[in-house]
Amino acid sequence: MPVGGDRYDPRPMSDIKRVGVVGSGLMGSGIAEVCARAGLDVVVREVDAGAAEAGQKRLTTSLDRGVRSGKLTDEARDEAIGHVVFTTDLGELADRQLVVEAVVEEETAKVDVFRALDEIVTDPEAILASNTSSIPIMKLGIATSRPEQVIGIHFFNPVPVLRLVELVTSLLTSPDTIAAADGFATGVLGKKVIRSQDRAGFVVNALLIPYILSAIRMMESGFATADDIDIGMVEGCNHPMGPLHLADLIGLDTTQAVAVSLYDEFKEPLYAPPPMLSRMVEAGLLGRKSGRGFFDYASR
Ligand SMILES: NC(=O)c1ccc[n+]([C@@H]2O[C@H](COP(=O)([O-])OP(=O)(O)OC[C@H]3O[C@@H](n4cnc5c(N)ncnc54)[C@H](O)[C@@H]3O)[C@@H](O)[C@H]2O)c1
């Protein structure tokens, strides 16, 4: 049987029309938005009504921002909203051709979702994808009876703005699944795809997370202030934002979780989360999404 690393024919287009998204936090709501804007029928599953409402609000706010900036018409916004249904019932994903899991970065939570999706999703050709930043796709694949149809489709935050998608294949992902996922991301969503083997962090986070952790250590040791570290990288290297603002944007809990996965995989000290990051996560200082992280967002 061909394995994930083998050659495949990327299909420019895709026949995927019915998409499911599990989780509507920062990423899930963005993934739902880009799918809805591409005219797809989207069902989003959250854990409870409050979380579903928050996800719906995040999606509407982002579409409104698109209208204000002139990228979307009022009609296109309303049409996109009309393509998305929020639910707390995972059973409503039964008829989906592609499901993208975007729940918290915890292996047990994701494995439970994949096990449940495998039971629920009826289409024998359906693709079960994860937006995980660092958890091996193999661990999610083997939780199902169809590991050849399990793949990482790793979007970047904010999903409607950043073009990159990393396609992450396990040793068991089939060439057909890779081709279909590539066709979907490029042909339907207009994303730029790069491929990564199934290693913690994939390409981008394996490079980015140690950089962010170095900035946190630099601040923690009193070497420089948070402001000066970020200004240094913005003004000196022309980065659009500094590493500490970026950590706040990603979410400090997600940053920590990715660092832990990288450290577990490679045992390199540069991936170990610094104590300051762990204390901030314990304190609920999660960055933008909680109103405070390395910087304060509550008053903005
Ligand atoms: N934040 C980023 O910049 C970023 C970028 C790329 C990938 N990711 C990955 O995307 C995933 C989600 O990250 P996020 O930043 O959106 O997190 P988040 O904390 O904003 O959202 C996670 C959401 O999942 C929901 N959830 C938890 N268990 C669920 C379940 N069983 N069913 C349905 N919903 C459930 C939670 O209620 C929450 O709304 C993670 O795997 C993360 O590593 C994050």
Coordinates of C-alpha atoms and ligand atoms in Angstrom, one line a residue:
M1 CA 0.0 0.0 0.0
P2 CA 1.4 3.5 -0.8
V3 CA 2.1 5.5 2.2
G4 CA 1.8 9.2 3.1
G5 CA 5.2 10.2 1.9
D6 CA 4.6 8.9 -1.6
R7 CA 3.9 11.0 -4.7
Y8 CA 0.3 12.0 -5.4
D9 CA -1.5 14.0 -8.0
P10 CA -2.7 17.2 -6.5
R11 CA -6.2 17.9 -7.7
P12 CA -6.8 21.6 -8.4
M13 CA -10.5 21.2 -7.5
S14 CA -12.4 19.2 -5.0
D15 CA -15.9 17.8 -4.8
I16 CA -16.1 18.4 -1.0
K17 CA -19.3 20.5 -0.3
R18 CA -20.3 19.5 3.2
V19 CA -17.7 20.3 5.9
G20 CA -17.8 19.8 9.7
V21 CA -15.7 21.7 12.2
V22 CA -15.3 20.5 15.8
G23 CA -14.5 23.4 18.1
S24 CA -15.2 27.0 17.4
G25 CA -12.5 28.8 19.4
L26 CA -10.0 31.1 17.6
M27 CA -9.2 28.5 14.9
G28 CA -12.5 26.6 14.5
S29 CA -14.5 29.8 13.9
G30 CA -11.9 31.0 11.4
I31 CA -11.9 27.6 9.6
A32 CA -15.7 27.7 9.5
E33 CA -15.6 31.3 8.1
V34 CA -13.3 30.5 5.2
C35 CA -15.3 27.4 4.3
A36 CA -18.6 29.4 4.4
R37 CA -17.1 32.2 2.3
A38 CA -16.1 29.5 -0.2
G39 CA -19.8 28.6 -0.4
L40 CA -19.6 25.3 1.5
D41 CA -22.3 24.0 3.8
V42 CA -20.7 24.1 7.3
V43 CA -21.8 22.5 10.6
V44 CA -19.8 23.5 13.7
R45 CA -19.9 21.5 16.9
E46 CA -19.1 23.0 20.3
V47 CA -19.3 21.5 23.8
D48 CA -22.2 23.6 25.1
A49 CA -24.6 26.4 24.0
G50 CA -22.4 29.2 25.6
A51 CA -19.3 28.1 23.6
A52 CA -21.4 27.7 20.4
E53 CA -22.7 31.3 20.9
A54 CA -19.2 32.6 21.5
G55 CA -18.0 30.9 18.3
Q56 CA -20.9 32.3 16.3
K57 CA -20.2 35.8 17.7
R58 CA -16.5 35.4 16.7
L59 CA -17.4 34.4 13.2
T60 CA -19.9 37.3 12.8
T61 CA -17.5 39.8 14.2
S62 CA -14.8 38.7 11.8
L63 CA -17.2 38.9 8.8
D64 CA -18.3 42.4 9.9
R65 CA -14.6 43.3 10.0
G66 CA -14.4 42.1 6.4
V67 CA -17.3 44.3 5.4
R68 CA -15.8 47.4 7.2
S69 CA -12.4 46.9 5.4
G70 CA -14.2 46.6 2.0
K71 CA -13.1 43.0 1.4
L72 CA -16.7 41.7 1.7
T73 CA -20.1 43.0 0.6
D74 CA -23.1 42.9 3.0
E75 CA -24.6 40.3 0.8
A76 CA -21.5 38.1 0.9
R77 CA -21.4 38.4 4.7
D78 CA -25.1 37.4 5.0
E79 CA -24.6 34.5 2.5
A80 CA -21.6 33.2 4.5
I81 CA -23.5 33.4 7.8
G82 CA -26.4 31.4 6.1
H83 CA -24.0 28.6 5.2
V84 CA -23.0 27.8 8.9
V85 CA -25.0 25.9 11.5
F86 CA -23.8 25.7 15.1
T87 CA -24.7 22.7 17.2
T88 CA -23.7 20.9 20.4
D89 CA -24.7 17.5 18.9
L90 CA -21.7 15.7 17.2
G91 CA -24.3 13.5 15.5
E92 CA -25.1 16.4 13.1
L93 CA -21.7 15.8 11.5
A94 CA -22.8 12.3 10.2
D95 CA -23.2 13.4 6.5
R96 CA -20.0 15.4 6.3
Q97 CA -17.4 14.7 3.5
L98 CA -14.6 16.5 5.5
V99 CA -14.4 17.2 9.2
V100 CA -11.7 19.5 10.6
E101 CA -11.1 19.0 14.3
A102 CA -10.0 22.2 16.1
V103 CA -10.5 21.5 19.8
V104 CA -8.0 22.3 22.6
E105 CA -4.4 21.1 22.1
E106 CA -4.8 18.0 24.3
E107 CA -4.1 14.6 23.0
T108 CA -6.8 12.8 25.0
A109 CA -9.5 15.4 23.9
K110 CA -8.5 15.0 20.3
V111 CA -8.3 11.2 20.4
D112 CA -11.8 11.1 22.0
V113 CA -13.1 13.4 19.1
F114 CA -11.6 11.2 16.4
R115 CA -12.9 8.0 18.0
A116 CA -16.4 9.5 18.1
L117 CA -16.2 10.9 14.6
D118 CA -15.2 7.5 13.3
E119 CA -18.4 6.1 14.8
I120 CA -20.6 8.9 13.5
V121 CA -19.4 10.0 10.1
T122 CA -21.2 7.7 7.5
D123 CA -19.4 8.5 4.2
P124 CA -16.8 5.8 3.7
E125 CA -14.6 8.3 1.8
A126 CA -14.9 11.1 4.3
I127 CA -11.7 12.8 5.4
L128 CA -11.1 13.3 9.1
A129 CA -8.6 16.1 9.5
S130 CA -7.0 17.8 12.5
N131 CA -5.8 21.4 12.9
T132 CA -3.4 20.3 15.7
S133 CA -0.2 22.3 16.0
S134 CA 1.9 19.5 17.4
I135 CA 0.1 16.2 18.2
P136 CA 1.2 13.3 15.9
I137 CA -1.4 12.6 13.3
M138 CA -0.7 8.9 13.7
K139 CA -2.1 9.0 17.2
L140 CA -5.3 10.4 15.9
G141 CA -5.4 8.1 12.9
I142 CA -5.1 4.9 14.9
A143 CA -8.0 6.0 17.1
T144 CA -10.2 5.4 14.1
S145 CA -10.8 2.4 11.8
R146 CA -9.7 4.6 8.8
P147 CA -6.2 5.9 9.5
E148 CA -5.6 6.2 5.7
Q149 CA -8.3 9.0 5.7
V150 CA -6.8 10.9 8.6
I151 CA -4.6 13.9 7.9
G152 CA -3.4 17.2 9.4
I153 CA -4.7 20.3 7.8
H154 CA -3.0 22.9 9.8
F155 CA -4.3 26.5 9.3
F156 CA -2.7 29.6 10.6
N157 CA -4.2 32.3 12.8
P158 CA -6.1 34.5 11.7
V159 CA -7.4 31.9 9.3
P160 CA -9.2 34.3 6.9
V161 CA -5.9 36.4 6.6
L162 CA -3.0 34.0 6.5
R163 CA -2.7 31.9 3.4
L164 CA -0.5 29.1 4.6
V165 CA -1.8 25.5 5.3
E166 CA 0.5 22.7 6.4
L167 CA -0.6 19.3 5.2
V168 CA 0.7 16.7 7.6
T169 CA 0.6 13.1 6.6
S170 CA 1.1 10.1 8.9
L171 CA 2.8 7.0 7.6
L172 CA -0.7 5.6 7.0
T173 CA -2.4 8.6 5.2
S174 CA -3.3 7.5 1.6
P175 CA -2.2 9.4 -1.5
D176 CA -6.0 9.9 -2.3
T177 CA -6.5 11.6 1.0
I178 CA -3.5 13.9 0.5
A179 CA -4.7 14.8 -3.0
A180 CA -8.2 15.5 -1.9
A181 CA -7.0 17.6 1.1
D182 CA -4.6 19.5 -1.2
G183 CA -7.3 20.1 -3.8
F184 CA -9.6 21.4 -1.1
A185 CA -7.1 23.7 0.6
T186 CA -5.7 25.2 -2.7
G187 CA -8.6 24.9 -5.2
V188 CA -11.5 25.7 -2.9
L189 CA -10.0 27.8 -0.1
G190 CA -7.3 29.4 -2.1
K191 CA -4.6 28.5 0.5
K192 CA -0.9 28.0 -0.1
V193 CA 0.0 24.4 0.9
I194 CA 3.3 23.1 2.2
R195 CA 3.9 19.5 3.2
S196 CA 5.3 18.2 6.5
Q197 CA 6.1 14.8 7.8
D198 CA 4.4 13.8 11.1
R199 CA 6.8 15.3 13.5
A200 CA 5.8 17.5 16.5
G201 CA 5.5 21.1 15.5
F202 CA 5.6 20.3 11.8
V203 CA 7.6 22.9 9.8
V204 CA 6.5 26.3 11.1
N205 CA 6.0 25.7 14.8
A206 CA 9.2 23.7 15.1
L207 CA 10.9 26.9 14.1
L208 CA 8.6 29.5 15.6
I209 CA 8.0 28.1 19.1
P210 CA 11.7 28.1 20.2
Y211 CA 11.9 31.7 19.0
I212 CA 8.9 32.7 21.2
L213 CA 10.2 30.7 24.2
S214 CA 13.6 32.5 23.8
A215 CA 11.8 35.8 24.0
I216 CA 10.0 34.7 27.1
R217 CA 13.2 33.6 28.8
M218 CA 14.9 36.9 27.8
M219 CA 12.1 38.8 29.5
E220 CA 11.9 36.5 32.5
S221 CA 15.6 36.8 33.2
G222 CA 15.4 40.6 33.1
F223 CA 17.6 40.8 30.0
A224 CA 15.1 43.2 28.3
T225 CA 11.5 44.4 28.8
A226 CA 8.6 42.9 26.9
D227 CA 8.2 46.1 25.0
D228 CA 11.8 46.3 24.0
I229 CA 12.0 42.7 22.9
D230 CA 9.0 43.2 20.6
I231 CA 10.1 46.6 19.3
G232 CA 13.5 45.0 18.6
M233 CA 12.0 42.4 16.3
V234 CA 9.5 44.7 14.6
E235 CA 11.8 47.6 13.9
G236 CA 15.0 45.6 13.6
C237 CA 13.8 42.6 11.5
N238 CA 10.7 44.0 9.9
H239 CA 8.5 41.4 11.6
P240 CA 4.8 42.4 11.5
M241 CA 4.6 41.8 15.3
G242 CA 7.1 40.9 18.1
P243 CA 7.3 37.4 19.6
L244 CA 5.4 38.3 22.8
H245 CA 2.5 39.9 21.0
L246 CA 2.5 36.8 18.8
A247 CA 2.4 34.5 21.8
D248 CA -0.6 36.5 23.1
L249 CA -2.3 36.2 19.7
I250 CA -1.7 32.4 19.5
G251 CA -2.9 32.0 23.1
L252 CA -0.4 31.2 25.9
D253 CA -2.1 27.9 26.7
T254 CA -1.7 26.8 23.1
T255 CA 1.9 28.1 23.0
Q256 CA 2.6 26.1 26.2
A257 CA 0.9 22.9 24.8
V258 CA 2.8 23.0 21.6
A259 CA 6.1 23.5 23.5
V260 CA 5.3 20.5 25.7
S261 CA 4.6 18.4 22.6
L262 CA 7.9 19.5 21.0
Y263 CA 9.8 18.8 24.2
D264 CA 8.2 15.4 24.6
E265 CA 9.2 14.5 21.0
F266 CA 12.7 15.9 20.8
K267 CA 13.9 16.3 24.4
E268 CA 15.7 19.5 23.5
P269 CA 15.9 22.1 26.2
L270 CA 15.1 24.9 23.7
Y271 CA 11.6 23.5 23.5
A272 CA 10.9 23.3 27.3
P273 CA 8.3 25.8 28.4
P274 CA 9.9 28.5 30.7
P275 CA 8.4 28.7 34.2
M276 CA 7.0 32.2 33.5
L277 CA 4.9 30.8 30.7
S278 CA 3.6 28.0 32.9
R279 CA 2.7 30.4 35.8
M280 CA 0.8 32.7 33.4
V281 CA -1.2 29.8 32.0
E282 CA -2.0 28.6 35.5
A283 CA -3.1 32.2 36.4
G284 CA -5.5 32.3 33.4
L285 CA -3.4 35.0 31.7
L286 CA -3.8 33.4 28.2
G287 CA -3.2 36.5 26.0
R288 CA -5.7 38.2 23.8
K289 CA -8.5 35.7 24.3
S290 CA -8.5 36.2 28.1
G291 CA -7.8 40.0 27.9
R292 CA -4.3 39.8 29.4
G293 CA -1.1 38.0 28.6
F294 CA 2.3 39.7 28.2
F295 CA 0.3 42.8 27.2
D296 CA -3.1 44.1 28.3
Y297 CA -6.1 43.9 25.9
A298 CA -8.9 44.4 28.3
S299 CA -9.2 48.2 27.7
R300 CA -8.9 47.9 23.8
Ligands
LIG1 N1 -4.2 29.6 18.3 C1 -3.5 29.5 17.2 O1 -2.8 30.4 16.8 C2 -3.4 28.2 16.5 C3 -2.9 28.1 15.2 C4 -2.9 26.9 14.5 C5 -3.5 25.8 15.1 N2 -4.0 25.8 16.3 C6 -4.6 24.6 16.9 O2 -6.0 24.7 16.7 C7 -6.6 24.0 17.8 C8 -7.6 24.9 18.5 O3 -6.9 26.0 19.0 P1 -7.6 27.4 19.3 O4 -6.6 28.4 19.4 O5 -8.8 27.6 18.4 O6 -8.2 27.1 20.8 P2 -9.3 27.7 21.6 O7 -9.1 27.5 23.1 O8 -9.6 29.1 21.2 O9 -10.6 26.9 21.2 C9 -10.8 25.5 21.4 C10 -12.3 25.3 21.4 O10 -12.6 23.9 21.4 C11 -13.8 23.7 22.1 N3 -13.8 22.3 22.5 C12 -13.1 21.6 23.4 N4 -13.4 20.3 23.3 C13 -14.4 20.1 22.4 C14 -15.1 19.0 21.9 N5 -15.0 17.8 22.3 N6 -16.0 19.3 20.9 C15 -16.2 20.5 20.4 N7 -15.5 21.6 20.8 C16 -14.6 21.4 21.8 C17 -13.6 24.6 23.3 O11 -14.9 24.8 23.9 C18 -13.1 25.8 22.6 O12 -14.1 26.7 22.2 C19 -5.5 23.5 18.7 O13 -5.2 22.1 18.3 C20 -4.3 24.4 18.4 O14 -3.1 23.8 18.6 C21 -4.0 27.0 17.0

